Amino acid sequence: MTIALPLDMTDIKGFLAEDEAEALYNYALSLAERGPVLEVGSYCGKSTIYLGLACQQKQGVVYAVDHHIGSEEHQLGEMFHDPELYDASEARFDTFKEFRRNIRRARLEDTVVPLVATSEVSARHWQTPLAMVFIDGGHSLDAALCDYRCWAGHIMKGGILAIHDLFPAPEEGGQAPYAIYKLALASGLFEEIARVNTLGLLRRI
């Protein structure tokens, strides 16, 4: 499926491959009429835009959960630190300004609802069933487990749990996303329906 993009996505910072982006878009498009989509880990909004464009067509909503101060790997001196996103005056990594700018450029301000907080805080009183959850937050085991435990139980039957950065072999990448993917399968609540590059897709049974 050809996605009508309102801007050049190569201009947007992020770590999402094209085939993964297309899969997120297609699954969100197929589910957006059933309920809202929620993502954990928006960074600068690349995945948010693909999810948002799908939901916009169905008058749906994307809740974008991110504290916007970066994961462990984004901090000063770490492997994925981007100095352009570091606010020296506050001595803090900050992606929210860039995220808002990209959502505005994509004309998705009436579709995307930013939740500028952790999963734990955002989920504390959450009641709304979700048609799709995309987890791409912090890659420490504690952070990934928290994201999974906060949101997996809110996915409606037939809904999708998508988890990014699955690397079964330790030498290929961090293991936390793969650990929660295996945890979801072992729970008996989800079945695997697709793997696209490093994106895993599970359906709530």
Tab-separated table of N, CA and C in Angstrom, residues 61-158:
chain	number	residue	atom	x	y	z
A	61	VAL	N	-7.717	8.138	17.111
A	61	VAL	CA	-6.797	8.879	17.973
A	61	VAL	C	-5.583	8.018	18.285
A	62	VAL	N	-4.416	8.668	18.345
A	62	VAL	CA	-3.190	8.032	18.816
A	62	VAL	C	-2.759	8.720	20.112
A	63	TYR	N	-2.620	7.945	21.179
A	63	TYR	CA	-2.036	8.455	22.414
A	63	TYR	C	-0.538	8.157	22.372
A	64	ALA	N	0.263	9.205	22.492
A	64	ALA	CA	1.715	9.073	22.364
A	64	ALA	C	2.365	9.291	23.727
A	65	VAL	N	2.802	8.197	24.354
A	65	VAL	CA	3.367	8.239	25.707
A	65	VAL	C	4.889	8.342	25.633
A	66	ASP	N	5.429	9.407	26.199
A	66	ASP	CA	6.888	9.582	26.228
A	66	ASP	C	7.198	10.718	27.205
A	67	HIS	N	8.151	10.492	28.109
A	67	HIS	CA	8.541	11.590	29.008
A	67	HIS	C	9.419	12.611	28.284
A	68	HIS	N	9.930	12.246	27.120
A	68	HIS	CA	10.696	13.130	26.238
A	68	HIS	C	12.015	13.629	26.822
A	69	ILE	N	12.548	12.896	27.787
A	69	ILE	CA	13.886	13.239	28.259
A	69	ILE	C	14.895	12.150	27.883
A	70	GLY	N	14.476	11.263	26.976
A	70	GLY	CA	15.384	10.261	26.432
A	70	GLY	C	15.549	9.035	27.315
A	71	SER	N	15.803	7.918	26.653
A	71	SER	CA	16.107	6.677	27.373
A	71	SER	C	17.578	6.680	27.779
A	72	GLU	N	17.991	5.615	28.439
A	72	GLU	CA	19.372	5.529	28.927
A	72	GLU	C	20.385	5.757	27.811
A	73	GLU	N	20.105	5.180	26.643
A	73	GLU	CA	21.066	5.232	25.540
A	73	GLU	C	21.144	6.591	24.852
A	74	HIS	N	20.228	7.514	25.215
A	74	HIS	CA	20.221	8.847	24.602
A	74	HIS	C	20.947	9.895	25.436
A	75	GLN	N	21.342	9.538	26.633
A	75	GLN	CA	21.901	10.539	27.534
A	75	GLN	C	23.317	10.947	27.112
A	76	LEU	N	23.763	12.060	27.656
A	76	LEU	CA	25.071	12.630	27.318
A	76	LEU	C	26.168	11.583	27.485
A	77	GLY	N	26.942	11.378	26.412
A	77	GLY	CA	28.039	10.420	26.448
A	77	GLY	C	27.664	9.003	26.059
A	78	GLU	N	26.354	8.740	25.851
A	78	GLU	CA	25.919	7.390	25.490
A	78	GLU	C	25.865	7.205	23.973
A	79	MET	N	25.689	5.949	23.538
A	79	MET	CA	25.837	5.586	22.125
A	79	MET	C	24.891	6.344	21.198
A	80	PHE	N	23.633	6.529	21.600
A	80	PHE	CA	22.643	7.144	20.718
A	80	PHE	C	22.326	8.590	21.102
A	81	HIS	N	23.249	9.237	21.793
A	81	HIS	CA	23.051	10.646	22.147
A	81	HIS	C	23.100	11.508	20.886
A	82	ASP	N	22.148	12.424	20.771
A	82	ASP	CA	22.099	13.367	19.656
A	82	ASP	C	22.253	14.767	20.236
A	83	PRO	N	23.395	15.417	19.994
A	83	PRO	CA	23.631	16.735	20.590
A	83	PRO	C	22.611	17.788	20.153
A	84	GLU	N	21.970	17.590	18.997
A	84	GLU	CA	20.970	18.554	18.534
A	84	GLU	C	19.716	18.529	19.411
A	85	LEU	N	19.524	17.448	20.166
A	85	LEU	CA	18.350	17.318	21.025
A	85	LEU	C	18.687	17.538	22.497
A	86	TYR	N	19.877	18.028	22.748
A	86	TYR	CA	20.314	18.268	24.123
A	86	TYR	C	20.168	19.751	24.452
A	87	ASP	N	19.431	20.046	25.504
A	87	ASP	CA	19.231	21.414	25.955
A	87	ASP	C	20.280	21.724	27.017
A	88	ALA	N	21.343	22.411	26.577
A	88	ALA	CA	22.453	22.687	27.498
A	88	ALA	C	22.027	23.611	28.626
A	89	SER	N	21.074	24.511	28.362
A	89	SER	CA	20.644	25.455	29.402
A	89	SER	C	19.945	24.738	30.552
A	90	GLU	N	19.337	23.588	30.255
A	90	GLU	CA	18.660	22.791	31.269
A	90	GLU	C	19.465	21.547	31.653
A	91	ALA	N	20.578	21.329	30.926
A	91	ALA	CA	21.389	20.116	31.122
A	91	ALA	C	20.520	18.875	31.025
A	92	ARG	N	19.693	18.848	29.957
A	92	ARG	CA	18.724	17.761	29.816
A	92	ARG	C	18.482	17.456	28.346
A	93	PHE	N	18.402	16.168	28.030
A	93	PHE	CA	17.971	15.709	26.718
A	93	PHE	C	16.471	15.987	26.602
A	94	ASP	N	16.036	16.560	25.477
A	94	ASP	CA	14.634	16.965	25.366
A	94	ASP	C	14.162	16.837	23.921
A	95	THR	N	13.243	15.887	23.681
A	95	THR	CA	12.738	15.655	22.326
A	95	THR	C	11.355	16.249	22.093
A	96	PHE	N	10.749	16.840	23.107
A	96	PHE	CA	9.341	17.239	22.975
A	96	PHE	C	9.133	18.368	21.969
A	97	LYS	N	10.022	19.341	21.961
A	97	LYS	CA	9.888	20.447	21.003
A	97	LYS	C	9.939	19.916	19.569
A	98	GLU	N	10.876	19.030	19.298
A	98	GLU	CA	11.010	18.446	17.957
A	98	GLU	C	9.802	17.571	17.630
A	99	PHE	N	9.329	16.808	18.606
A	99	PHE	CA	8.137	15.986	18.416
A	99	PHE	C	6.943	16.856	18.021
A	100	ARG	N	6.679	17.912	18.773
A	100	ARG	CA	5.530	18.782	18.478
A	100	ARG	C	5.654	19.416	17.099
A	101	ARG	N	6.859	19.816	16.758
A	101	ARG	CA	7.072	20.426	15.436
A	101	ARG	C	6.742	19.441	14.328
A	102	ASN	N	7.157	18.201	14.477
A	102	ASN	CA	6.904	17.200	13.436
A	102	ASN	C	5.423	16.833	13.344
A	103	ILE	N	4.752	16.735	14.480
A	103	ILE	CA	3.314	16.447	14.455
A	103	ILE	C	2.554	17.598	13.792
A	104	ARG	N	2.973	18.811	14.057
A	104	ARG	CA	2.349	19.978	13.423
A	104	ARG	C	2.591	19.964	11.915
A	105	ARG	N	3.820	19.657	11.507
A	105	ARG	CA	4.148	19.605	10.074
A	105	ARG	C	3.345	18.526	9.359
A	106	ALA	N	3.047	17.449	10.057
A	106	ALA	CA	2.279	16.338	9.471
A	106	ALA	C	0.770	16.582	9.534
A	107	ARG	N	0.380	17.706	10.122
A	107	ARG	CA	-1.035	18.092	10.251
A	107	ARG	C	-1.824	17.023	11.020
A	108	LEU	N	-1.240	16.617	12.139
A	108	LEU	CA	-1.849	15.562	12.955
A	108	LEU	C	-2.185	16.033	14.374
A	109	GLU	N	-2.238	17.331	14.576
A	109	GLU	CA	-2.485	17.837	15.929
A	109	GLU	C	-3.871	17.470	16.454
A	110	ASP	N	-4.823	17.191	15.557
A	110	ASP	CA	-6.158	16.785	15.982
A	110	ASP	C	-6.315	15.273	16.065
A	111	THR	N	-5.221	14.543	15.832
A	111	THR	CA	-5.244	13.071	15.876
A	111	THR	C	-4.345	12.518	16.966
A	112	VAL	N	-3.206	13.172	17.195
A	112	VAL	CA	-2.206	12.692	18.150
A	112	VAL	C	-2.350	13.435	19.477
A	113	VAL	N	-2.463	12.659	20.555
A	113	VAL	CA	-2.571	13.222	21.908
A	113	VAL	C	-1.285	12.876	22.666
A	114	PRO	N	-0.380	13.842	22.869
A	114	PRO	CA	0.848	13.535	23.609
A	114	PRO	C	0.564	13.366	25.103
A	115	LEU	N	1.109	12.327	25.677
A	115	LEU	CA	1.082	12.121	27.125
A	115	LEU	C	2.531	12.208	27.587
A	116	VAL	N	2.913	13.367	28.086
A	116	VAL	CA	4.312	13.621	28.427
A	116	VAL	C	4.562	13.146	29.860
A	117	ALA	N	4.765	11.850	29.962
A	117	ALA	CA	4.941	11.195	31.252
A	117	ALA	C	5.447	9.785	31.010
A	118	THR	N	5.795	9.098	32.071
A	118	THR	CA	6.199	7.693	31.971
A	118	THR	C	4.977	6.814	31.757
A	119	SER	N	5.218	5.576	31.367
A	119	SER	CA	4.129	4.595	31.277
A	119	SER	C	3.434	4.440	32.612
A	120	GLU	N	4.219	4.354	33.674
A	120	GLU	CA	3.653	4.109	34.997
A	120	GLU	C	2.655	5.192	35.384
A	121	VAL	N	3.008	6.452	35.162
A	121	VAL	CA	2.116	7.556	35.505
A	121	VAL	C	0.929	7.608	34.546
A	122	SER	N	1.186	7.444	33.249
A	122	SER	CA	0.117	7.532	32.255
A	122	SER	C	-0.931	6.442	32.437
A	123	ALA	N	-0.493	5.270	32.848
A	123	ALA	CA	-1.401	4.115	32.947
A	123	ALA	C	-2.103	4.011	34.292
A	124	ARG	N	-1.735	4.861	35.254
A	124	ARG	CA	-2.196	4.675	36.633
A	124	ARG	C	-3.719	4.606	36.757
A	125	HIS	N	-4.431	5.448	36.015
A	125	HIS	CA	-5.894	5.444	36.074
A	125	HIS	C	-6.517	5.166	34.710
A	126	TRP	N	-5.756	4.508	33.847
A	126	TRP	CA	-6.226	4.266	32.475
A	126	TRP	C	-7.394	3.280	32.482
A	127	GLN	N	-8.452	3.616	31.720
A	127	GLN	CA	-9.643	2.776	31.661
A	127	GLN	C	-10.039	2.383	30.235
A	128	THR	N	-9.526	3.062	29.236
A	128	THR	CA	-10.004	2.893	27.860
A	128	THR	C	-9.388	1.669	27.185
A	129	PRO	N	-10.197	0.757	26.649
A	129	PRO	CA	-9.652	-0.366	25.872
A	129	PRO	C	-8.927	0.147	24.624
A	130	LEU	N	-7.829	-0.501	24.291
A	130	LEU	CA	-6.987	-0.057	23.174
A	130	LEU	C	-7.019	-1.075	22.037
A	131	ALA	N	-7.119	-0.562	20.819
A	131	ALA	CA	-7.124	-1.434	19.647
A	131	ALA	C	-5.709	-1.886	19.275
A	132	MET	N	-4.717	-1.066	19.614
A	132	MET	CA	-3.338	-1.389	19.256
A	132	MET	C	-2.401	-0.669	20.213
A	133	VAL	N	-1.365	-1.365	20.642
A	133	VAL	CA	-0.300	-0.784	21.464
A	133	VAL	C	1.031	-1.065	20.781
A	134	PHE	N	1.829	-0.029	20.614
A	134	PHE	CA	3.174	-0.154	20.034
A	134	PHE	C	4.174	0.222	21.114
A	135	ILE	N	5.018	-0.731	21.506
A	135	ILE	CA	6.024	-0.495	22.547
A	135	ILE	C	7.395	-0.307	21.910
A	136	ASP	N	7.957	0.888	22.120
A	136	ASP	CA	9.286	1.212	21.614
A	136	ASP	C	9.944	2.213	22.564
A	137	GLY	N	9.819	1.942	23.860
A	137	GLY	CA	10.343	2.847	24.878
A	137	GLY	C	11.756	2.482	25.273
A	138	GLY	N	12.062	2.693	26.556
A	138	GLY	CA	13.399	2.381	27.051
A	138	GLY	C	13.734	0.911	26.884
A	139	HIS	N	15.004	0.628	26.610
A	139	HIS	CA	15.421	-0.737	26.303
A	139	HIS	C	16.138	-1.433	27.457
A	140	SER	N	16.088	-0.836	28.650
A	140	SER	CA	16.526	-1.595	29.818
A	140	SER	C	15.427	-2.598	30.149
A	141	LEU	N	15.768	-3.665	30.846
A	141	LEU	CA	14.760	-4.675	31.159
A	141	LEU	C	13.670	-4.084	32.060
A	142	ASP	N	14.049	-3.265	33.019
A	142	ASP	CA	13.054	-2.663	33.910
A	142	ASP	C	12.074	-1.794	33.135
A	143	ALA	N	12.597	-0.983	32.214
A	143	ALA	CA	11.737	-0.080	31.444
A	143	ALA	C	10.807	-0.866	30.531
A	144	ALA	N	11.331	-1.864	29.848
A	144	ALA	CA	10.513	-2.658	28.925
A	144	ALA	C	9.437	-3.436	29.670
A	145	LEU	N	9.796	-4.024	30.803
A	145	LEU	CA	8.803	-4.758	31.602
A	145	LEU	C	7.709	-3.832	32.100
A	146	CYS	N	8.086	-2.639	32.519
A	146	CYS	CA	7.099	-1.668	32.985
A	146	CYS	C	6.131	-1.307	31.867
A	147	ASP	N	6.656	-1.035	30.676
A	147	ASP	CA	5.794	-0.684	29.544
A	147	ASP	C	4.825	-1.819	29.216
A	148	TYR	N	5.347	-3.030	29.202
A	148	TYR	CA	4.496	-4.187	28.901
A	148	TYR	C	3.412	-4.364	29.966
A	149	ARG	N	3.799	-4.312	31.221
A	149	ARG	CA	2.842	-4.544	32.304
A	149	ARG	C	1.805	-3.433	32.413
A	150	CYS	N	2.194	-2.214	32.047
A	150	CYS	CA	1.257	-1.094	32.107
A	150	CYS	C	0.183	-1.171	31.029
A	151	TRP	N	0.536	-1.684	29.839
A	151	TRP	CA	-0.368	-1.506	28.700
A	151	TRP	C	-0.933	-2.780	28.092
A	152	ALA	N	-0.259	-3.907	28.211
A	152	ALA	CA	-0.722	-5.119	27.518
A	152	ALA	C	-2.128	-5.524	27.945
A	153	GLY	N	-2.435	-5.339	29.212
A	153	GLY	CA	-3.749	-5.732	29.714
A	153	GLY	C	-4.888	-4.864	29.232
A	154	HIS	N	-4.582	-3.723	28.637
A	154	HIS	CA	-5.623	-2.816	28.137
A	154	HIS	C	-5.981	-3.076	26.670
A	155	ILE	N	-5.276	-4.006	26.033
A	155	ILE	CA	-5.545	-4.294	24.625
A	155	ILE	C	-6.815	-5.152	24.510
A	156	MET	N	-7.741	-4.721	23.680
A	156	MET	CA	-8.998	-5.454	23.500
A	156	MET	C	-8.771	-6.753	22.743
A	157	LYS	N	-9.678	-7.687	22.879
A	157	LYS	CA	-9.575	-8.942	22.131
A	157	LYS	C	-9.561	-8.649	20.635
A	158	GLY	N	-8.637	-9.275	19.938
A	158	GLY	CA	-8.469	-9.008	18.514
A	158	GLY	C	-7.559	-7.838	18.235
